[in-house]
Short mmCIF file of C-alpha atoms in Angstrom, two decimals:
data_model
loop_
_atom_site.label_atom_id
_atom_site.label_comp_id
_atom_site.label_asym_id
_atom_site.label_seq_id
_atom_site.Cartn_x
_atom_site.Cartn_y
_atom_site.Cartn_z
CA SER A 1055 80.14 45.15 120.85
CA ASN A 1056 76.95 44.74 122.88
CA LEU A 1057 74.37 46.29 120.48
CA ARG A 1058 71.75 44.77 119.01
CA PHE A 1059 69.97 45.41 116.09
CA PRO A 1060 66.75 43.86 115.01
CA PRO A 1061 67.14 41.94 111.61
CA PHE A 1062 64.86 43.01 108.96
CA ALA A 1063 63.64 40.88 105.76
CA LYS A 1064 65.21 41.31 102.35
CA SER A 1065 64.40 39.30 98.99
CA ASP A 1066 66.67 38.24 96.54
CA SER A 1067 66.70 38.18 92.72
CA LEU A 1068 64.76 35.27 93.21
CA GLY A 1069 62.35 36.18 95.70
CA VAL A 1070 63.58 34.26 98.53
CA LYS A 1071 63.47 36.27 101.74
CA THR A 1072 66.90 36.33 103.88
CA VAL A 1073 67.48 38.27 106.96
CA GLN A 1074 70.17 40.90 106.81
CA PRO A 1075 71.45 42.87 110.28
CA ARG A 1076 70.60 46.59 110.49
CA ILE A 1077 73.97 48.63 109.86
CA PHE A 1078 74.50 51.34 112.47
CA GLN A 1079 74.73 54.84 110.98
CA PRO A 1080 77.04 56.91 113.24
CA PRO A 1081 76.07 60.67 113.37
CA VAL A 1082 77.56 63.33 111.19
CA GLU A 1083 80.33 65.15 112.71
CA LEU A 1084 79.41 68.70 113.10
CA VAL A 1085 81.94 71.08 111.33
CA ALA A 1086 82.16 74.64 111.19
CA GLU A 1087 82.81 75.26 107.83
CA ASP A 1088 83.27 78.98 106.98
CA VAL A 1089 83.11 82.35 108.64
CA ASP A 1090 81.19 85.27 107.48
CA THR A 1091 83.23 88.24 109.24
CA ASN A 1092 80.35 90.80 107.92
CA TYR A 1093 83.26 93.31 107.24
CA THR A 1094 81.47 95.60 105.20
CA ARG A 1095 79.05 96.39 107.43
CA ASN A 1096 81.50 96.09 110.65
CA ASN A 1097 83.92 98.39 109.09
CA VAL A 1098 81.27 101.11 108.43
CA ASP A 1099 80.43 100.60 112.30
CA HIS A 1100 83.85 101.07 113.36
CA HIS A 1101 84.70 104.01 110.98
CA THR A 1102 87.27 101.66 108.95
CA ASN A 1103 85.33 101.39 105.76
CA LEU A 1104 87.79 103.57 103.73
CA PHE A 1105 90.56 100.82 104.25
CA GLU A 1106 90.85 99.18 100.75
CA GLU A 1107 91.57 95.89 102.05
CA GLN A 1108 88.48 93.44 101.72
CA ALA A 1109 88.89 92.31 105.48
CA LEU A 1110 87.84 92.62 109.00
CA ILE A 1111 89.30 96.04 110.59
CA VAL A 1112 87.59 96.90 113.94
CA ARG A 1113 88.57 98.99 116.65
CA ARG A 1114 88.93 98.31 120.11
CA GLY A 1115 86.54 98.62 122.93
CA GLN A 1116 83.55 98.38 120.26
CA GLN A 1117 81.21 95.14 119.48
CA PHE A 1118 81.58 93.46 115.99
CA GLU A 1119 79.49 90.57 114.78
CA ILE A 1120 80.39 87.55 113.15
CA ASN A 1121 78.31 84.57 111.44
CA ILE A 1122 79.55 81.13 111.82
CA LEU A 1123 78.62 78.60 109.00
CA PHE A 1124 78.18 75.07 109.92
CA ASN A 1125 77.61 71.99 108.36
CA GLN A 1126 74.36 71.07 109.94
CA GLU A 1127 71.79 72.73 112.15
CA MET A 1128 73.13 73.80 115.61
CA SER A 1129 71.29 73.44 118.82
CA PRO A 1130 72.41 75.67 121.60
CA TYR A 1131 71.44 73.20 124.03
CA LYS A 1132 73.99 70.76 122.63
CA HIS A 1133 76.94 72.46 121.26
CA LEU A 1134 79.42 74.82 122.80
CA ILE A 1135 80.98 77.31 120.58
CA TYR A 1136 84.37 78.80 121.34
CA VAL A 1137 86.29 81.41 119.53
CA LYS A 1138 90.01 81.92 119.64
CA PHE A 1139 92.24 85.32 119.11
CA GLU A 1140 96.24 84.91 118.72
CA ILE A 1141 98.74 87.42 117.75
CA GLY A 1142 102.46 86.74 117.08
CA ASP A 1143 104.43 83.93 116.83
CA HIS A 1144 104.10 82.36 120.08
CA ALA A 1145 100.71 83.48 121.30
CA SER A 1146 100.19 82.60 125.00
CA THR A 1147 97.06 83.15 127.46
CA ILE A 1148 99.58 84.16 130.07
CA LYS A 1149 100.68 87.07 128.08
CA GLY A 1150 97.53 88.08 126.76
CA THR A 1151 98.60 87.28 123.06
CA LYS A 1152 95.99 84.28 123.06
CA VAL A 1153 92.38 84.76 124.06
CA ILE A 1154 89.69 81.86 123.88
CA LEU A 1155 86.10 83.06 124.52
CA PRO A 1156 84.30 81.85 126.49
CA PRO A 1157 87.18 81.94 129.14
CA VAL A 1158 88.38 78.31 129.80
CA MET A 1159 90.08 76.93 132.85
CA GLY A 1160 89.54 80.11 135.11
CA VAL A 1161 91.59 82.33 132.98
CA GLU A 1162 90.28 85.70 133.45
CA THR A 1163 89.82 88.13 130.25
CA ASP A 1164 88.28 91.64 129.66
CA TRP A 1165 87.11 90.30 126.26
CA LYS A 1166 83.32 89.58 125.78
CA MET A 1167 81.35 87.25 123.66
CA GLU A 1168 77.94 86.44 123.23
CA VAL A 1169 76.39 84.01 121.13
CA MET A 1170 73.21 85.81 119.63
CA PRO A 1171 69.70 83.77 119.00
CA PHE A 1172 69.78 81.58 116.03
CA SER A 1173 68.19 78.84 114.19
CA GLY A 1174 69.82 76.46 111.17
CA HIS A 1175 73.21 76.33 110.09
CA LYS A 1176 74.22 79.86 110.66
CA VAL A 1177 75.56 81.05 114.25
CA PRO A 1178 75.50 84.86 114.70
CA VAL A 1179 78.23 85.86 117.47
CA SER A 1180 79.08 89.34 118.78
CA ILE A 1181 82.54 90.03 120.18
CA THR A 1182 84.04 92.92 122.03
CA PRO A 1183 87.55 93.71 122.65
CA PRO A 1184 88.59 95.70 125.64
CA SER A 1185 89.41 99.09 125.12
CA ASP A 1186 92.89 98.41 126.07
CA CYS A 1187 93.69 95.72 123.80
CA ILE A 1188 96.77 95.27 121.85
CA VAL A 1189 96.69 96.48 118.31
CA GLY A 1190 97.60 94.48 115.62
CA ARG A 1191 96.61 91.41 113.08
CA PHE A 1192 94.90 88.66 115.29
CA ARG A 1193 94.02 85.19 113.81
CA MET A 1194 90.60 83.96 114.74
CA THR A 1195 89.60 80.57 114.80
CA ILE A 1196 86.33 78.66 115.56
CA GLY A 1197 86.17 75.79 118.28
CA ILE A 1198 83.49 73.03 118.93
CA GLU A 1199 83.44 71.46 122.19
CA THR A 1200 83.41 67.62 121.86
CA PRO A 1201 81.44 65.28 123.98
CA PHE A 1202 84.92 64.49 125.94
CA ASN A 1203 84.98 68.49 127.09
CA GLU A 1204 87.85 69.14 124.38
CA ILE A 1205 88.02 72.01 122.14
CA LEU A 1206 88.15 70.85 118.52
CA TRP A 1207 89.25 73.91 116.35
CA GLN A 1208 88.09 73.99 112.82
CA PRO A 1209 91.15 74.79 110.52
CA GLY A 1210 88.92 75.92 107.73
CA THR A 1211 87.62 78.83 109.86
CA VAL A 1212 91.37 80.55 110.44
CA THR A 1213 90.27 84.41 109.58
CA ASP A 1214 92.81 87.53 110.10
CA VAL A 1215 90.87 89.98 112.11
CA TYR A 1216 92.92 93.66 112.51
CA ILE A 1217 92.36 95.56 115.66
CA LEU A 1218 93.05 99.23 115.96
CA PHE A 1219 93.25 102.26 118.45
CA ASN A 1220 89.51 103.91 119.06
CA PRO A 1221 89.59 107.61 119.18
CA TRP A 1222 85.75 107.22 119.03
CA LEU A 1223 85.62 105.59 122.52
CA LYS A 1224 85.85 107.71 125.44
CA GLU A 1225 87.67 104.72 127.41
CA ASP A 1226 90.55 104.73 124.70
CA ILE A 1227 93.75 106.74 125.81
CA VAL A 1228 93.41 107.88 121.99
CA HIS A 1229 90.10 109.34 122.58
CA LEU A 1230 89.32 112.46 120.69
CA PRO A 1231 86.17 114.33 121.76
CA SER A 1232 85.54 116.64 118.79
CA GLU A 1233 83.87 114.92 115.71
CA ARG A 1234 85.40 117.49 113.47
CA GLU A 1235 88.65 117.10 114.58
CA ARG A 1236 88.42 112.98 114.33
CA ASN A 1237 87.20 113.57 110.88
CA GLU A 1238 90.51 115.86 110.06
CA TYR A 1239 92.94 113.85 112.12
CA VAL A 1240 92.12 110.34 111.75
CA LEU A 1241 90.04 110.25 108.51
CA GLU A 1242 91.49 112.68 106.35
CA GLN A 1243 94.02 111.32 103.84
CA ALA A 1244 95.66 114.49 102.23
CA GLY A 1245 96.75 117.97 103.69
CA CYS A 1246 99.07 120.77 103.40
CA ILE A 1247 102.72 120.51 104.98
CA TYR A 1248 104.11 124.07 105.60
CA ASN A 1249 107.76 125.04 104.54
CA GLY A 1250 108.84 128.43 103.70
CA THR A 1251 109.80 130.87 106.25
CA ALA A 1252 107.40 132.56 109.00
CA VAL A 1253 107.03 135.71 106.86
CA ASN A 1254 106.57 133.64 103.58
CA PRO A 1255 104.79 130.03 104.66
CA SER A 1256 104.80 127.77 101.78
CA PRO A 1257 101.86 125.16 101.81
CA VAL A 1258 103.09 121.60 100.18
CA PRO A 1259 100.05 119.52 99.21
CA TRP A 1260 100.80 115.73 100.78
CA ASN A 1261 98.97 112.58 100.23
CA PHE A 1262 99.00 110.60 103.65
CA GLY A 1263 96.99 107.87 101.91
CA GLN A 1264 96.66 106.05 105.36
CA PHE A 1265 93.52 103.75 103.71
CA GLN A 1266 95.16 102.89 100.57
CA GLN A 1267 95.66 99.25 99.83
CA GLY A 1268 98.60 97.60 101.38
CA ILE A 1269 99.29 100.45 103.83
CA LEU A 1270 97.88 98.99 106.70
CA THR A 1271 99.99 95.62 106.14
CA ALA A 1272 103.01 97.90 105.84
CA CYS A 1273 102.57 99.66 109.22
CA LEU A 1274 101.74 96.53 111.08
CA GLU A 1275 104.92 94.87 109.64
CA ILE A 1276 107.03 98.03 110.73
CA LEU A 1277 105.63 97.06 114.14
CA ASP A 1278 106.12 93.48 113.65
CA ASP A 1279 109.67 93.96 112.93
CA SER A 1280 110.61 96.33 115.77
CA ASN A 1281 111.71 95.61 119.14
CA ILE A 1282 108.18 96.68 120.64
CA SER A 1283 107.06 93.84 122.59
CA ILE A 1284 103.50 92.54 121.58
CA THR A 1285 102.32 93.03 125.00
CA ASN A 1286 102.80 96.81 125.22
CA ARG A 1287 101.10 97.41 121.46
CA GLY A 1288 98.21 98.41 123.13
CA ASP A 1289 99.65 101.39 124.97
CA ALA A 1290 99.97 104.36 122.53
CA VAL A 1291 102.30 105.98 124.49
CA ILE A 1292 105.01 103.16 123.72
CA VAL A 1293 103.75 102.82 120.54
CA VAL A 1294 104.37 106.57 119.51
CA ARG A 1295 107.45 106.76 121.23
CA MET A 1296 109.10 103.86 119.28
CA GLY A 1297 107.20 104.77 116.12
CA SER A 1298 109.40 108.17 115.96
CA ALA A 1299 112.45 105.80 116.15
CA LEU A 1300 111.18 103.29 113.15
CA MET A 1301 110.72 106.28 111.12
CA ASN A 1302 114.51 107.05 110.72
CA SER A 1303 117.12 104.43 109.87
CA GLN A 1304 119.50 105.65 112.24
CA ASP A 1305 120.02 102.72 114.49
CA ASP A 1306 117.11 100.21 113.74
CA ASN A 1307 116.67 99.78 110.09
CA GLY A 1308 114.10 102.31 109.97
CA VAL A 1309 111.54 103.37 107.21
CA LEU A 1310 113.70 106.47 105.82
CA VAL A 1311 117.36 107.67 105.22
CA GLY A 1312 118.23 111.12 106.22
CA ASN A 1313 120.16 113.29 103.75
CA TRP A 1314 120.75 117.41 103.98
CA SER A 1315 123.96 117.34 101.78
CA GLY A 1316 122.23 118.66 98.34
CA ARG A 1317 123.70 115.27 97.10
CA TYR A 1318 121.32 112.49 96.57
CA LYS A 1319 122.51 109.68 94.02
CA GLY A 1320 121.06 106.45 94.43
CA GLY A 1321 117.74 107.82 96.00
CA THR A 1322 115.00 110.36 95.46
CA PRO A 1323 115.41 113.68 96.38
CA PRO A 1324 113.53 114.99 99.66
CA LEU A 1325 111.55 117.15 97.58
CA SER A 1326 110.37 115.12 95.04
CA TRP A 1327 108.33 113.11 97.52
CA ILE A 1328 104.79 114.13 97.27
CA GLY A 1329 103.15 111.52 99.78
CA SER A 1330 103.78 108.86 102.05
CA THR A 1331 102.01 105.55 100.08
CA GLU A 1332 104.71 104.76 97.78
CA ILE A 1333 107.74 105.26 100.32
CA LEU A 1334 105.77 102.83 102.73
CA ARG A 1335 105.12 100.28 99.83
CA GLN A 1336 108.68 100.44 98.52
CA TYR A 1337 109.88 99.66 102.38
CA HIS A 1338 107.45 96.98 102.74
CA ARG A 1339 108.53 95.41 99.40
CA LYS A 1340 112.33 95.73 99.70
CA LYS A 1341 112.61 95.75 103.39
CA HIS A 1342 115.42 98.00 103.26
CA PRO A 1343 115.31 102.16 104.46
CA VAL A 1344 114.22 104.37 101.48
CA ARG A 1345 116.67 107.24 100.22
CA TYR A 1346 116.00 110.12 100.89
CA ALA A 1347 113.89 112.30 103.31
CA GLN A 1348 114.17 115.63 105.45
CA CYS A 1349 112.31 116.67 108.11
CA TRP A 1350 108.84 117.11 106.25
CA VAL A 1351 108.93 113.75 104.66
CA TYR A 1352 109.84 112.17 107.95
CA ALA A 1353 106.64 113.98 109.40
CA GLY A 1354 104.77 112.99 106.42
CA VAL A 1355 105.20 109.49 106.47
CA PHE A 1356 104.87 109.30 110.31
CA ASN A 1357 101.52 111.15 110.29
CA THR A 1358 100.26 108.22 107.76
CA PHE A 1359 101.63 105.69 110.48
CA LEU A 1360 99.79 107.03 113.22
CA ARG A 1361 96.44 107.93 111.36
CA CYS A 1362 96.50 104.27 110.06
CA LEU A 1363 96.75 102.76 113.30
CA GLY A 1364 93.98 104.90 114.75
CA ILE A 1365 95.98 107.64 116.56
CA PRO A 1366 94.79 111.08 115.76
CA ALA A 1367 97.70 113.07 114.23
CA ARG A 1368 98.71 116.21 112.52
CA VAL A 1369 101.98 117.74 110.94
CA ILE A 1370 103.41 121.01 112.70
CA THR A 1371 105.97 123.55 111.21
CA ASN A 1372 107.95 125.52 113.58
CA TYR A 1373 109.59 128.23 111.91
CA ARG A 1374 112.99 129.65 113.33
CA SER A 1375 113.43 126.27 114.63
CA ALA A 1376 116.60 125.75 117.27
CA HIS A 1377 118.60 122.40 117.74
CA ASP A 1378 119.98 122.88 121.08
CA ASN A 1379 122.78 120.11 120.92
CA ASP A 1380 123.98 120.44 124.84
CA GLY A 1381 120.56 121.12 126.52
CA ASN A 1382 121.43 124.49 128.06
CA LEU A 1383 118.05 125.99 126.40
CA LYS A 1384 120.18 128.43 124.36
CA THR A 1385 121.64 128.56 120.98
CA ASP A 1386 125.16 128.87 121.46
CA ILE A 1387 126.95 130.48 118.64
CA ILE A 1388 130.95 130.38 118.65
CA LEU A 1389 132.94 133.00 116.97
CA THR A 1390 136.26 133.21 115.70
CA ARG A 1391 138.69 135.59 117.34
CA THR A 1392 138.20 138.10 113.98
CA TYR A 1393 134.36 137.81 115.43
CA GLU A 1394 133.54 135.62 112.28
CA PHE A 1395 131.08 132.57 112.59
CA ASP A 1396 132.90 129.29 113.55
CA ARG A 1397 131.28 126.80 111.81
CA ALA A 1398 133.38 123.88 112.74
CA ARG A 1399 132.98 124.58 116.51
CA THR A 1400 129.31 125.69 116.59
CA ARG A 1401 126.95 122.84 117.29
CA ASP A 1402 123.67 124.28 117.97
CA SER A 1403 121.74 125.35 114.96
CA LEU A 1404 118.80 127.59 113.94
CA TRP A 1405 116.66 126.19 110.93
CA ASN A 1406 114.28 128.59 109.26
CA TYR A 1407 111.46 125.77 109.65
CA HIS A 1408 111.31 122.36 111.42
CA CYS A 1409 108.54 119.82 110.95
CA TRP A 1410 107.50 117.37 113.41
CA ASN A 1411 103.81 115.63 114.48
CA GLU A 1412 101.53 116.01 117.12
CA CYS A 1413 99.21 113.02 118.32
CA TYR A 1414 96.38 112.98 120.50
CA MET A 1415 96.13 110.97 123.82
CA ASP A 1416 95.55 110.99 127.56
CA ARG A 1417 98.89 110.86 129.46
CA ASN A 1418 98.24 108.80 132.43
CA ASP A 1419 101.86 108.63 133.35
CA LEU A 1420 101.96 112.44 133.97
CA PRO A 1421 99.79 115.05 136.26
CA ASN A 1422 96.22 115.74 135.19
CA GLY A 1423 95.84 118.45 132.56
CA LEU A 1424 99.06 117.19 130.55
CA GLY A 1425 97.19 114.95 128.18
CA GLY A 1426 95.62 116.00 124.68
CA TRP A 1427 98.30 116.78 122.14
CA GLN A 1428 101.78 115.81 122.35
CA VAL A 1429 104.88 116.34 120.57
CA VAL A 1430 106.39 113.31 118.39
CA ASP A 1431 109.54 114.06 116.02
CA SER A 1432 110.99 111.27 114.05
CA THR A 1433 113.49 113.27 112.02
CA PRO A 1434 117.18 112.06 113.63
CA GLN A 1435 118.31 114.93 115.86
CA GLU A 1436 119.66 113.67 119.25
CA THR A 1437 119.30 110.59 121.10
CA SER A 1438 116.62 109.91 123.44
CA ASP A 1439 117.41 106.76 125.86
CA GLY A 1440 119.92 105.68 123.68
CA MET A 1441 117.79 105.76 120.11
CA TYR A 1442 117.20 108.57 117.76
CA ARG A 1443 113.66 109.89 118.54
CA CYS A 1444 111.76 112.32 120.11
CA GLY A 1445 108.67 112.40 122.40
CA PRO A 1446 105.92 112.03 123.20
CA SER A 1447 106.08 115.29 125.14
CA SER A 1448 102.83 117.35 126.12
CA VAL A 1449 102.14 120.39 124.38
CA GLU A 1450 100.45 121.88 127.41
CA ALA A 1451 103.80 121.27 129.54
CA ILE A 1452 106.04 122.78 127.09
CA LYS A 1453 103.75 126.09 126.75
CA HIS A 1454 103.68 126.15 130.97
CA GLY A 1455 107.89 125.43 130.83
CA LEU A 1456 107.48 122.27 132.51
CA ILE A 1457 110.24 120.46 131.26
CA CYS A 1458 110.78 117.94 133.85
CA TYR A 1459 108.24 115.50 132.37
CA PRO A 1460 108.65 112.85 129.91
CA PHE A 1461 109.54 112.79 127.32
CA ASP A 1462 112.19 114.89 125.95
CA ALA A 1463 110.36 117.81 126.94
CA ARG A 1464 113.25 120.12 127.35
CA PHE A 1465 114.71 119.73 124.08
CA VAL A 1466 111.27 120.29 122.23
CA PHE A 1467 110.91 123.63 124.77
CA ALA A 1468 114.16 124.52 123.53
CA GLU A 1469 113.18 124.27 119.63
CA VAL A 1470 110.52 126.76 120.27
CA ASN A 1471 111.81 129.09 122.71
CA SER A 1472 115.86 129.04 122.45
CA ALA A 1473 117.57 132.56 122.64
CA ILE A 1474 120.71 133.15 121.12
#
């Protein structure tokens, strides 16, 4: 109210000059109008360009760059930019499900952000999530600091960013050293699953299709609907262990219903499936377990799930595979008094083949040398810690008979070594 503006003269239609006060023009408000995620270039750099989704999909521990578009020229000396990442319904900085960059109010974070040199309306920003970052779909929002030291979040900049495991990064728990094996066990979308017998193995082609449209969304929603705490979704051991339970419907409304009866009314016979994509799309669409599966179908779908999230994985076939029901490391066959097989009382079994998965990761919870390939099995055979799941169990430990280490090493050891 104390501002004074010098008057200026203005002539009316009769040429009479009148004095008019000057009108104060407030500055145009700075607004972040859009975010260019550079997803085409970023996805190539992060080995996610095979995903059919037109979205920014990056791997943790690796830098990516975005461009923030403003409605007017920016000044690095006047304006401070913030970037916020949130995951889940109740994101919290305390739990690590909300991250603000640069950090505010002394909150520490392992995320990194750098505003690159710029001029004009477009500001390039580089961001690096930590190598143990939570995996999933984040909401990214741009903020601008006001003259009152408040952050004004820009609703027009909300963008989805998908962050996955990174087997190309040495610091990631799922790092796979071999480039050839990364191409095979992370990027390859088709393969064979072996059945038949040890004498006459039979390869069955299988479409894993982990990069096809909608599969990433389906796999992440499986995690969202599970009992895995979001804060634990950066731990590959936990994700894999819970994933083996989520593939079957025994106790958590999981993806597939098993059926070994030979009667498949109301569903698809297991032998009719030729890939994982239709199963995952159907489960995502109907929110109900898909009928029906046997071991190779469970393993094929689980393989897709793991590779989609960035965890190196492969399908394994074990011929003459034992099912040790009582954990005594033997296959107990019970006979009648006339030395005939007693099917009713015999609970152990021996399958001509059984399929499971192996995934690659370091195991910081085990002694040195027991990392690497880990057995995980989603076929519902026995419960583990109250749920139908199995693994991850160190292949190296199984080979050396170290059956005391988690998870389910004793059961896996019996599958490959049980004696009649």
